[in-house]
Amino acid sequence: MSKSSPYNHDLPALLSLAFSGIIQELHEQLDKLGFEDIRPAHGFLFQRINPDGATGMEIVEHMGITKQAVSQMIDYLEKHGYVARHPHPQDGRGKIVVLTERGWALIRAREAIYAVIEQRWAALIGAERLVQLKSDLDQMIRSTNEGELPPRLRPVW
Amino acid sequence: MSKSSPYNHDLPALLSLAFSGIIQELHEQLDKLGFEDIRPAHGFLFQRINPDGATGMEIVEHMGITKQAVSQMIDYLEKHGYVARHPHPQDGRGKIVVLTERGWALIRAREAIYAVIEQRWAALIGAERLVQLKSDLDQMIRSTNEGELPPRLRPVW
DNA sequence: ATTAAATGGTCAATTGAATTGACTATAATA
DNA sequence: TATTATAGTCAATTCAATTGACCATTTAAT
């Protein structure tokens, strides 16, 4: 029995490594494309405001952090030109956070990078197995969440 | 076509959700068993010192954080009774961090909880598919890492 | 052997992304 | 109208990480 590491890689570790590996590759590529000011956590926010924008509270629900933290993150992304705050058309208290052109450029870059990664995986384990993998993960996530995909992506934990 | 969410769940999101779901369930259960003082990040440290202990620098390599951060984390875990620092038998500079009895109790609890989760997944998608899933993840991780499993678990990212 | 460089570890101060708490303005409800 | 709830921001704090400085010991070079 060959052991490639002095410690076990159980299922959680495999999931964590797979995820971290993708994120790391994503941000290496983004850095090269001039998006060095984007951190992994920002991805969760972008995922929510893409494509139609979202209010702060919608982002809060999605990310599972406080509204103050979300507000600060929006400050940062606005200052760096990725998003803009618009007044909410229906609710005078609210604002909608939308992507700027630079924000859209980031989204397109990310999608392209993800596509490359997925293609490499498909070539590696087979397109069919990749579909199966996604389906299995989907099922497993739902099973711990009353049959639904969680409405929020908890950032890491 | 039914869309269960207003936004896409791509592969990275699925991996993240699956991992986060497990970690969340793990710590809910650990809390119930009286391990409320343990945070998810500690798991990476425990994984490395189990079963034979490890030096600080070995933990550093495993976790991908600074030695100062590791030292502080060991301080915390030592203060809470999970680990102990012993002098290193060969190297007068070094120390080995080993599990205390409480540390072992935690390890056992974690393994039991993971086993339950894996069994539920096996029941859900089939034991065969679960094996395949792990094998696929293993392969994908190696493919981005020169054919090796990463020597370190980067804590989240 | 002796010196020089590298390594393992800790102490101290700082950073930075999160938190809690307090507040304003608008909306929904009684 | 008066009251309560909601969306968002400002301010201060927390806490796990960081950088920087240092000591002790081991390894390498001379």
Short mmCIF file of C-alpha atoms in Angstrom, two decimals, chain A residues 22-87:
data_model
loop_
_atom_site.label_atom_id
_atom_site.label_comp_id
_atom_site.label_asym_id
_atom_site.label_seq_id
_atom_site.Cartn_x
_atom_site.Cartn_y
_atom_site.Cartn_z
CA ILE A 22 -9.57 26.15 -8.44
CA ILE A 23 -9.70 29.41 -6.52
CA GLN A 24 -5.95 29.66 -6.49
CA GLU A 25 -5.69 29.06 -10.22
CA LEU A 26 -8.50 31.53 -10.84
CA HIS A 27 -6.74 34.29 -8.96
CA GLU A 28 -3.38 33.56 -10.48
CA GLN A 29 -4.97 34.06 -13.88
CA LEU A 30 -6.93 37.12 -12.79
CA ASP A 31 -3.73 38.67 -11.46
CA LYS A 32 -2.13 38.27 -14.85
CA LEU A 33 -5.09 40.02 -16.44
CA GLY A 34 -4.78 43.03 -14.15
CA PHE A 35 -7.38 42.12 -11.53
CA GLU A 36 -4.93 41.99 -8.62
CA ASP A 37 -7.26 43.99 -6.40
CA ILE A 38 -9.87 41.24 -6.34
CA ARG A 39 -9.94 38.78 -3.43
CA PRO A 40 -11.61 35.37 -3.39
CA ALA A 41 -14.36 36.56 -1.07
CA HIS A 42 -15.41 39.13 -3.65
CA GLY A 43 -16.42 36.29 -5.92
CA PHE A 44 -19.39 35.50 -3.72
CA LEU A 45 -20.60 39.05 -4.00
CA PHE A 46 -20.17 39.15 -7.78
CA GLN A 47 -22.01 35.91 -8.11
CA ARG A 48 -25.02 37.48 -6.48
CA ILE A 49 -25.16 40.77 -8.36
CA ASN A 50 -24.64 39.06 -11.70
CA PRO A 51 -26.45 39.78 -13.96
CA ASP A 52 -29.21 42.04 -12.63
CA GLY A 53 -27.71 43.67 -9.56
CA ALA A 54 -28.86 43.17 -5.99
CA THR A 55 -29.61 45.13 -2.86
CA GLY A 56 -27.31 45.06 0.10
CA MET A 57 -29.64 42.84 2.05
CA GLU A 58 -29.85 40.34 -0.79
CA ILE A 59 -26.07 40.17 -0.77
CA VAL A 60 -26.12 39.76 3.01
CA GLU A 61 -28.42 36.76 2.69
CA HIS A 62 -26.24 35.30 -0.02
CA MET A 63 -22.95 35.70 1.78
CA GLY A 64 -23.91 35.06 5.36
CA ILE A 65 -21.96 37.98 6.80
CA THR A 66 -23.23 41.14 8.45
CA LYS A 67 -24.66 44.00 6.47
CA GLN A 68 -21.87 46.21 7.74
CA ALA A 69 -19.28 43.86 6.30
CA VAL A 70 -21.15 43.81 3.00
CA SER A 71 -21.35 47.59 3.00
CA GLN A 72 -17.61 47.84 3.51
CA MET A 73 -16.95 45.35 0.75
CA ILE A 74 -19.15 47.34 -1.62
CA ASP A 75 -17.22 50.48 -0.62
CA TYR A 76 -14.04 48.75 -1.66
CA LEU A 77 -15.36 47.39 -4.94
CA GLU A 78 -16.94 50.73 -5.80
CA LYS A 79 -13.71 52.57 -5.10
CA HIS A 80 -11.90 50.13 -7.35
CA GLY A 81 -14.41 50.59 -10.13
CA TYR A 82 -16.13 47.20 -10.23
CA VAL A 83 -19.59 48.11 -9.00
CA ALA A 84 -21.81 51.14 -8.60
CA ARG A 85 -24.59 51.94 -6.16
CA HIS A 86 -27.83 53.09 -7.77
CA PRO A 87 -30.92 54.29 -5.95
#
